[in-house]
CSV table of C-alpha atoms in Angstrom, one decimal:
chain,number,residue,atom,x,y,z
A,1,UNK,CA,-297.5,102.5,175.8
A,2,UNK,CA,-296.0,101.5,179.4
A,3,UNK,CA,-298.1,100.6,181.9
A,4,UNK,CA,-299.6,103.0,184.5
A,5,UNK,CA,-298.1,101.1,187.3
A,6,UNK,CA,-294.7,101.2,185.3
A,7,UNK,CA,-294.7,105.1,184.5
A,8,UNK,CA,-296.4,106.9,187.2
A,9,UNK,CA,-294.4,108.0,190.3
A,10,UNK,CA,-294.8,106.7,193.9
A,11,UNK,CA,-296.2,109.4,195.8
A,12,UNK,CA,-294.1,108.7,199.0
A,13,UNK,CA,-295.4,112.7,200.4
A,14,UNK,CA,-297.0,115.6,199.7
A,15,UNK,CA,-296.2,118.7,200.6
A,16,UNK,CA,-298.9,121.5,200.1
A,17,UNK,CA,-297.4,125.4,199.7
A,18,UNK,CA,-300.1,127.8,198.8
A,19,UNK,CA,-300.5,126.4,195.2
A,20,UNK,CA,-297.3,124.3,195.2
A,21,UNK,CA,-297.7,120.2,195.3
A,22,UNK,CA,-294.1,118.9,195.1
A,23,UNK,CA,-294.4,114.9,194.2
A,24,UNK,CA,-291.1,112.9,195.1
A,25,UNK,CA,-290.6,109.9,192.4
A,26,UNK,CA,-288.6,107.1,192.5
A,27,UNK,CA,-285.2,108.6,190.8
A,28,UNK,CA,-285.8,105.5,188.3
A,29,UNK,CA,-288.6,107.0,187.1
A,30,UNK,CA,-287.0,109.8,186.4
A,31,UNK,CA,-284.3,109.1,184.4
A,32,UNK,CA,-286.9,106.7,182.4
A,33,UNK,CA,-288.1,110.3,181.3
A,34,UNK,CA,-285.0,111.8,180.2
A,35,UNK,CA,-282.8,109.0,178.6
A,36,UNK,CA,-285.5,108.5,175.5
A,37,UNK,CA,-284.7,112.3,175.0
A,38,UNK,CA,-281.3,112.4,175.5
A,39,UNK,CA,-280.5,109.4,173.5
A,40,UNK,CA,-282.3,110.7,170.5
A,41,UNK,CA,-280.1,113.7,170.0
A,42,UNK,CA,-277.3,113.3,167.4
A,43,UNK,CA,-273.5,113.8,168.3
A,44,UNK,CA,-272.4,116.6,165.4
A,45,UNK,CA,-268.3,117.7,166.0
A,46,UNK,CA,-268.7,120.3,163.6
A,47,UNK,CA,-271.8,121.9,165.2
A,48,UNK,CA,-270.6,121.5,168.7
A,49,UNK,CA,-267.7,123.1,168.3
A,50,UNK,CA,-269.1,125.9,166.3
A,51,UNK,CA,-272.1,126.4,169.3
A,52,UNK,CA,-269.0,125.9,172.3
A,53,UNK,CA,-267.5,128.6,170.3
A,54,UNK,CA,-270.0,130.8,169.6
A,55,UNK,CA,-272.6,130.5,172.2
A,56,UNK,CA,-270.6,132.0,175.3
A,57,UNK,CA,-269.4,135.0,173.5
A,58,UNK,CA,-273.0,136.2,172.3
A,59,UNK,CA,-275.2,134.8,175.2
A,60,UNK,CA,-273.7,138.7,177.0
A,61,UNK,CA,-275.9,140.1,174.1
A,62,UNK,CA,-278.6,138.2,173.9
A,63,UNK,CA,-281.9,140.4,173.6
A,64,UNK,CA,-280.0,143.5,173.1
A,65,UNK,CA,-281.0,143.8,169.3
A,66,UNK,CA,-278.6,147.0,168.9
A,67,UNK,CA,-275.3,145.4,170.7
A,68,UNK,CA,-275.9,142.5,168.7
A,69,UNK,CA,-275.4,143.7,165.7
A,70,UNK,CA,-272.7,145.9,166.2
A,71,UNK,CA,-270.6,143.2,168.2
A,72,UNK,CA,-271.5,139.9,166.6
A,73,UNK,CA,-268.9,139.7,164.6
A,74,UNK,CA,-266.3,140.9,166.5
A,75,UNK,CA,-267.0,138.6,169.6
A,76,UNK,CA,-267.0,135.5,167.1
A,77,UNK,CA,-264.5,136.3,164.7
A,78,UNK,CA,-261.6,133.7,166.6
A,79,UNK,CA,-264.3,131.0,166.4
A,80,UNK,CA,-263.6,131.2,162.4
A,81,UNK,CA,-260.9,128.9,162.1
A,82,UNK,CA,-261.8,126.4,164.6
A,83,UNK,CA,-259.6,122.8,163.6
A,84,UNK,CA,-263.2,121.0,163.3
A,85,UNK,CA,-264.1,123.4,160.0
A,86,UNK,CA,-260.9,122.0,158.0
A,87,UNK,CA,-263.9,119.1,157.1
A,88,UNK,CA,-264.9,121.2,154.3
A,89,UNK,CA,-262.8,122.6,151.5
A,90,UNK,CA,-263.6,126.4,152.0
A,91,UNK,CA,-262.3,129.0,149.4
A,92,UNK,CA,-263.0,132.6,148.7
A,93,UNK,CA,-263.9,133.8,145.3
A,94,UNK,CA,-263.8,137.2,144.1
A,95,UNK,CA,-266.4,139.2,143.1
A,96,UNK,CA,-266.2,142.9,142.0
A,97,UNK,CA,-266.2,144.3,145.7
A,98,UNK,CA,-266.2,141.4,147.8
A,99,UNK,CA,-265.5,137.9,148.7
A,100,UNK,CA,-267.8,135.1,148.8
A,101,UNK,CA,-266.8,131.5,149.9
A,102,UNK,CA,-267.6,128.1,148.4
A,103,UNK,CA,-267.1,124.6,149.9
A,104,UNK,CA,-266.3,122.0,147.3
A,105,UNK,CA,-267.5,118.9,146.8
A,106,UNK,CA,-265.6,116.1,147.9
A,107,UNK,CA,-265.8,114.6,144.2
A,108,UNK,CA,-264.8,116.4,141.2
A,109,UNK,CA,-267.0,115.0,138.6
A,110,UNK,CA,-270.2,116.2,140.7
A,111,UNK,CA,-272.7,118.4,139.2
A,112,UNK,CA,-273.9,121.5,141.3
A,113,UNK,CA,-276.7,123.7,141.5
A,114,UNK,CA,-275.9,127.1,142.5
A,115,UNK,CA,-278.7,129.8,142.5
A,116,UNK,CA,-277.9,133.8,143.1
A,117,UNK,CA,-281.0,135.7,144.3
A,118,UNK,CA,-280.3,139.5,144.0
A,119,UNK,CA,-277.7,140.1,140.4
A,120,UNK,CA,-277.0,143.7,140.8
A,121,UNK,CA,-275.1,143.7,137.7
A,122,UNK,CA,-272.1,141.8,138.3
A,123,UNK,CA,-271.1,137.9,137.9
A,124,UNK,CA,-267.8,138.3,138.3
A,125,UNK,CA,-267.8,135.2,141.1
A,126,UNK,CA,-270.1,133.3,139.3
A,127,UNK,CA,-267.8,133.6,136.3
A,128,UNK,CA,-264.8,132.6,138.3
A,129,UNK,CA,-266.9,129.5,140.3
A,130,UNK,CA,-267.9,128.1,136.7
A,131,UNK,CA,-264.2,127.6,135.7
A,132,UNK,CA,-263.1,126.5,139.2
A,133,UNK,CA,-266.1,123.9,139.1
A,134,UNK,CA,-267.3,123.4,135.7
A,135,UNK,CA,-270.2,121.2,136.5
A,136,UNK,CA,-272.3,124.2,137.9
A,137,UNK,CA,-275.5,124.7,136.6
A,138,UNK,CA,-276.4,128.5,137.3
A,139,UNK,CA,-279.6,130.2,138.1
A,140,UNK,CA,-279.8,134.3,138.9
A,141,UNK,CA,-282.8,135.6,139.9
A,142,UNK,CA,-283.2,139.9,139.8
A,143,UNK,CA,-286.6,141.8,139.2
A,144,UNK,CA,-284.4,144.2,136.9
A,145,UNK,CA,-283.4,142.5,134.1
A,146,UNK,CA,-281.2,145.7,132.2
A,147,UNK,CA,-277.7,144.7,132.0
A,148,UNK,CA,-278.6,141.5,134.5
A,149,UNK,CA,-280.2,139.5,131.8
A,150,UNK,CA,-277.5,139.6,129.7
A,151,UNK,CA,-274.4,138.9,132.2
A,152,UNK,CA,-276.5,136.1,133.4
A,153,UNK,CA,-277.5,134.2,130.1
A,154,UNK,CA,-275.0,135.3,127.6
A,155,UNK,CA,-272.0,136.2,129.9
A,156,UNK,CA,-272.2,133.3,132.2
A,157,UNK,CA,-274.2,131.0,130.3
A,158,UNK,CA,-277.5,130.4,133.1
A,159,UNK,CA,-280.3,130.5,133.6
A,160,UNK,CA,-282.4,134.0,134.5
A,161,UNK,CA,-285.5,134.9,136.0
A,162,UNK,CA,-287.0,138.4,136.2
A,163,UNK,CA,-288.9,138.4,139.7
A,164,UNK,CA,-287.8,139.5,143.2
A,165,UNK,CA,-287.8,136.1,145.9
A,166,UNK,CA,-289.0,137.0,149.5
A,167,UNK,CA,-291.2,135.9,151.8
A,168,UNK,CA,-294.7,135.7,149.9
A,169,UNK,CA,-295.9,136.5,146.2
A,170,UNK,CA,-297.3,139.8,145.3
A,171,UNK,CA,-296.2,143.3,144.6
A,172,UNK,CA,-294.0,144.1,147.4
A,173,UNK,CA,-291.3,147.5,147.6
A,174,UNK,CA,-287.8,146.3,146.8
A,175,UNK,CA,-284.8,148.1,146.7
A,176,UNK,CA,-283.2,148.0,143.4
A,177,UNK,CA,-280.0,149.0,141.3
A,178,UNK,CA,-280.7,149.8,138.0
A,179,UNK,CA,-278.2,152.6,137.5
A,180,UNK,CA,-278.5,153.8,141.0
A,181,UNK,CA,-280.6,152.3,143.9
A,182,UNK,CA,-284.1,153.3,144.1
A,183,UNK,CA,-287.3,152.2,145.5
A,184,UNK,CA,-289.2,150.4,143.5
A,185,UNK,CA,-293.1,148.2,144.1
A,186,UNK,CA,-292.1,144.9,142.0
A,187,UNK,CA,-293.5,141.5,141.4
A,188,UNK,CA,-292.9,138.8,144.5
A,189,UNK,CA,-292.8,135.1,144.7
A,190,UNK,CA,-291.9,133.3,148.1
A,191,UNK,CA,-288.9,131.4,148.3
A,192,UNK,CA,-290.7,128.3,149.1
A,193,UNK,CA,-292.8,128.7,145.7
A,194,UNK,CA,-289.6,130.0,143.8
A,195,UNK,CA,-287.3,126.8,144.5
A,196,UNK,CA,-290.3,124.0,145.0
A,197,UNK,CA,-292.1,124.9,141.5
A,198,UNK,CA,-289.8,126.8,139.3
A,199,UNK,CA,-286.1,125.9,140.0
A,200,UNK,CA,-287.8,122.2,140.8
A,201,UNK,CA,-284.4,121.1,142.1
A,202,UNK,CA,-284.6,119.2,145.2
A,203,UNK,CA,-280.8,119.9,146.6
A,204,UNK,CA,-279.2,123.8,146.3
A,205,UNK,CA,-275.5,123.4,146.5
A,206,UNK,CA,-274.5,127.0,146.6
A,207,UNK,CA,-276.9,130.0,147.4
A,208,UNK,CA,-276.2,133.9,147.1
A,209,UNK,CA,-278.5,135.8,148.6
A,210,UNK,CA,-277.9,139.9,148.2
A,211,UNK,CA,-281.8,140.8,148.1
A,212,UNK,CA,-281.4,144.3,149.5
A,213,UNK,CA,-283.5,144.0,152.9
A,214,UNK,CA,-285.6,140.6,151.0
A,215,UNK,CA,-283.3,138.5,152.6
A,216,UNK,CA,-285.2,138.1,156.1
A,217,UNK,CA,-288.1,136.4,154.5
A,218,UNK,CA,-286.0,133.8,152.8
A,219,UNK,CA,-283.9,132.9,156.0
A,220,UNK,CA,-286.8,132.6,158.0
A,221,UNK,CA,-287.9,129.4,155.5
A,222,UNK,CA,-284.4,127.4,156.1
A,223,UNK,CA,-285.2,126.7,159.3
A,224,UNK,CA,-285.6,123.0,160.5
A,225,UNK,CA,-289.3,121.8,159.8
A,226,UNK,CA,-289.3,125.3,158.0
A,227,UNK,CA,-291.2,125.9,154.2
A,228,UNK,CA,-288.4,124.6,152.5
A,229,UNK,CA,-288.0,121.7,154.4
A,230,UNK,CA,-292.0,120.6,153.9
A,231,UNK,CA,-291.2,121.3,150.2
A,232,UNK,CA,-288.0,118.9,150.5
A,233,UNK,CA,-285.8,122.0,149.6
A,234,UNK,CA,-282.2,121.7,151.1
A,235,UNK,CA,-279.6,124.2,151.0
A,236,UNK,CA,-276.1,122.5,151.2
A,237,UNK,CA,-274.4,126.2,151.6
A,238,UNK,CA,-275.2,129.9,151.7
A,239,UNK,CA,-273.6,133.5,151.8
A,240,UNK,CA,-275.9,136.2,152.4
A,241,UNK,CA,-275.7,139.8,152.9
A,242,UNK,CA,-277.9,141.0,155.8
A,243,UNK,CA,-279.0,144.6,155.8
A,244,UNK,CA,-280.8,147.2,157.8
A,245,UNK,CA,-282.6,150.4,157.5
A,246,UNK,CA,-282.4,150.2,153.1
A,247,UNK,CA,-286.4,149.6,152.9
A,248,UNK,CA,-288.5,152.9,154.6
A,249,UNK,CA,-291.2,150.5,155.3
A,250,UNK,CA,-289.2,148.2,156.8
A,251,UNK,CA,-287.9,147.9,160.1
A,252,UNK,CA,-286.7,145.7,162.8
A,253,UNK,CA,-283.8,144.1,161.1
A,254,UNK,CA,-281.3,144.0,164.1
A,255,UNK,CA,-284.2,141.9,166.0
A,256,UNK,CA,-284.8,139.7,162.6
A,257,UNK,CA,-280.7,139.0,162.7
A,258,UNK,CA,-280.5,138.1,166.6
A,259,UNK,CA,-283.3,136.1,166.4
A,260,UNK,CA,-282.1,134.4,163.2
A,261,UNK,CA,-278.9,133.6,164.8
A,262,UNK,CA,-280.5,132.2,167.9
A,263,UNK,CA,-282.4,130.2,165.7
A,264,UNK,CA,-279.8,128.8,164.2
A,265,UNK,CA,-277.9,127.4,167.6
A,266,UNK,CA,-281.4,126.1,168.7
A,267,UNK,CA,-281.8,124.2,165.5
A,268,UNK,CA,-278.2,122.6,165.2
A,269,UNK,CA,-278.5,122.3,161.2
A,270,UNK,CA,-276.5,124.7,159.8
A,271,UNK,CA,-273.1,126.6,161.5
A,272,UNK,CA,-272.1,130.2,161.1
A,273,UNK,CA,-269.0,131.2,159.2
A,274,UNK,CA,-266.9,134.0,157.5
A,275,UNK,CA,-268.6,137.0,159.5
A,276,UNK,CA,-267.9,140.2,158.3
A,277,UNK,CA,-269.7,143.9,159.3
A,278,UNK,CA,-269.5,146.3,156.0
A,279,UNK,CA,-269.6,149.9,156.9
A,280,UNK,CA,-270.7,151.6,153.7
A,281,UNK,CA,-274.1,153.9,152.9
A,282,UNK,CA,-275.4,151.7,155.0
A,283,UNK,CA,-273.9,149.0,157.6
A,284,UNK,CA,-274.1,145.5,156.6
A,285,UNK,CA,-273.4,142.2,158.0
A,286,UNK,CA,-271.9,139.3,155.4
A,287,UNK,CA,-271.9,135.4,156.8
A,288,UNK,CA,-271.6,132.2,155.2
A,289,UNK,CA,-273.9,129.3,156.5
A,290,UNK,CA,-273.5,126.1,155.9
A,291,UNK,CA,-275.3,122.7,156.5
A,292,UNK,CA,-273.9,120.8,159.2
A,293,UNK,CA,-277.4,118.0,159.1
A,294,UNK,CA,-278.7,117.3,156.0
A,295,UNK,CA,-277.1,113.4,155.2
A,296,UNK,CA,-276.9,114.6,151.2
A,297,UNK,CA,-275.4,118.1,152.4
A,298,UNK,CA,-272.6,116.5,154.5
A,299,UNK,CA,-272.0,113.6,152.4
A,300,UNK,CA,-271.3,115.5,149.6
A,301,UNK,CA,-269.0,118.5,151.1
A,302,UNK,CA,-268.2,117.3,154.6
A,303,UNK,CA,-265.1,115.5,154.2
């Protein structure tokens, strides 16, 4: 630690305003104070451009949960194909009724992990992503297992597990398809727990997350210094389908998806891509997030 006669300021005046006490420093002292900080933050191309982008089109909207939602991905869609993103190999796969995107890795004989929390009776992608990258090892994860099981295990040849992934184990209300969507009470298990102890694999190349109004929990635990991060969990890429209003216990989901995308610029780990607002039974929001930080992450699909 400096000394006190190296860090303090030189009071040179006071000046006394009902409570106020302003203290004028030597302007060397000051800048001793901010340099450390500056110094230690890390230039990232991809992330800046993304938050240059992004951040003055939504900052309009910021705390206005409802105009948020509605115009988020309207105000950023031109910040989709920004020249800094051609770093990874981005490329949409088909499933039944929508498109998902993967980034490839930069080598072809490396082995994935890809995980898909939320089935819902269709692995049309995942069938297409195994021949397009045959070194993926698959894991699907669905609380119903009719018809689910099956596709995942036999059909797609991976792994299956019959519980519902959120924010904390117990038995929780989730919204599942079985041969229509109902309400159902189901087993939990947090996310953390789920990919610390039973996947047991330290890096998730490619996540799919369609949990029905589940899928605030598990965002919330990405998050730098976050659950998955004290478990050394990292998610290389994600695409996730963000609901509202599906759950009747269950509200606030236009503050949980403002505040998650806030969170995200604040934290400068992952970017933002592929937005896309689904109007349907209900209106959803689909974005791929990707990780912009983690060395392994960007080594492996950052080109």
């Amino acid at each position: 630690m400096a000394s006190t006669k190296k860090t303090s300021c030189r009071l040179q005046k006071i000046l006394r305003s009902s409570d106020k006490i302003l203290l004028k420093c030597e302007w060397r002292t000051i800048l001793s104070l901010f340099i450390p900080v500056l110094s230690t933050r890390k230039v990232n191309p991809v992330f800046d451009a993304f938050y240059n982008c992004v951040y003055p089109k939504i900052i309009g909207q910021k705390d206005n949960y409802d105009r948020f939602w509605l115009l988020y991905v309207h105000l950023t869609e031109e910040c989709d194909n920004l020249p800094e993103y051609k770093t990874f190999d981005l490329q949409p796969i088909a499933n039944t009724d929508e498109i998902k995107y993967v980034s490839f890795p930069k080598q072809k004989e490396e082995n994935i992990t890809m995980v898909t929390l939320g089935i819902g009776h269709d692995v049309d992608a995942e069938l297409r992503l195994k021949k397009m990258w045959p070194g993926t090892e698959f894991f699907g994860v669905d609380p119903s297992p009719e018809i689910n099981k099956d596709l995942y295990e036999v059909k797609l040849g991976g792994n299956y597990f019959q519980v519902a992934v959120s924010g904390q184990g117990g038995m929780q209300k989730s919204y599942i398809f079985r041969k229509k969507y109902r309400d159902e009470t189901t087993m939990h298990i947090g996310a953390d727990y789920f990919f610390g102890n039973m996947l047991k694999r330290p890096r998730v190349d490619i996540l799919w997350v369609d949990t029905e109004g589940n899928e605030f929990p598990v965002l919330d635990m990405i998050h730098r210094g976050g659950p998955l991060d004290r478990r050394g969990v990292k998610i290389c890429q994600m695409n996730v389908e963000i609901h509202k209003d599906l759950l009747k216990d269950v509200t606030g989901e236009k503050q949980k998806f403002h505040d998650f995308v806030w969170k995200i610029m604040e934290d400068r780990k992952y970017i933002i891509v592929k937005p896309f607002y689904v109007y349907w039974f209900h209106d959803f929001i689909r974005v791929v997030v990707l990780n912009v930080e983690d060395p392994e992450c960007t080594s492996l699909y950052m080109r």
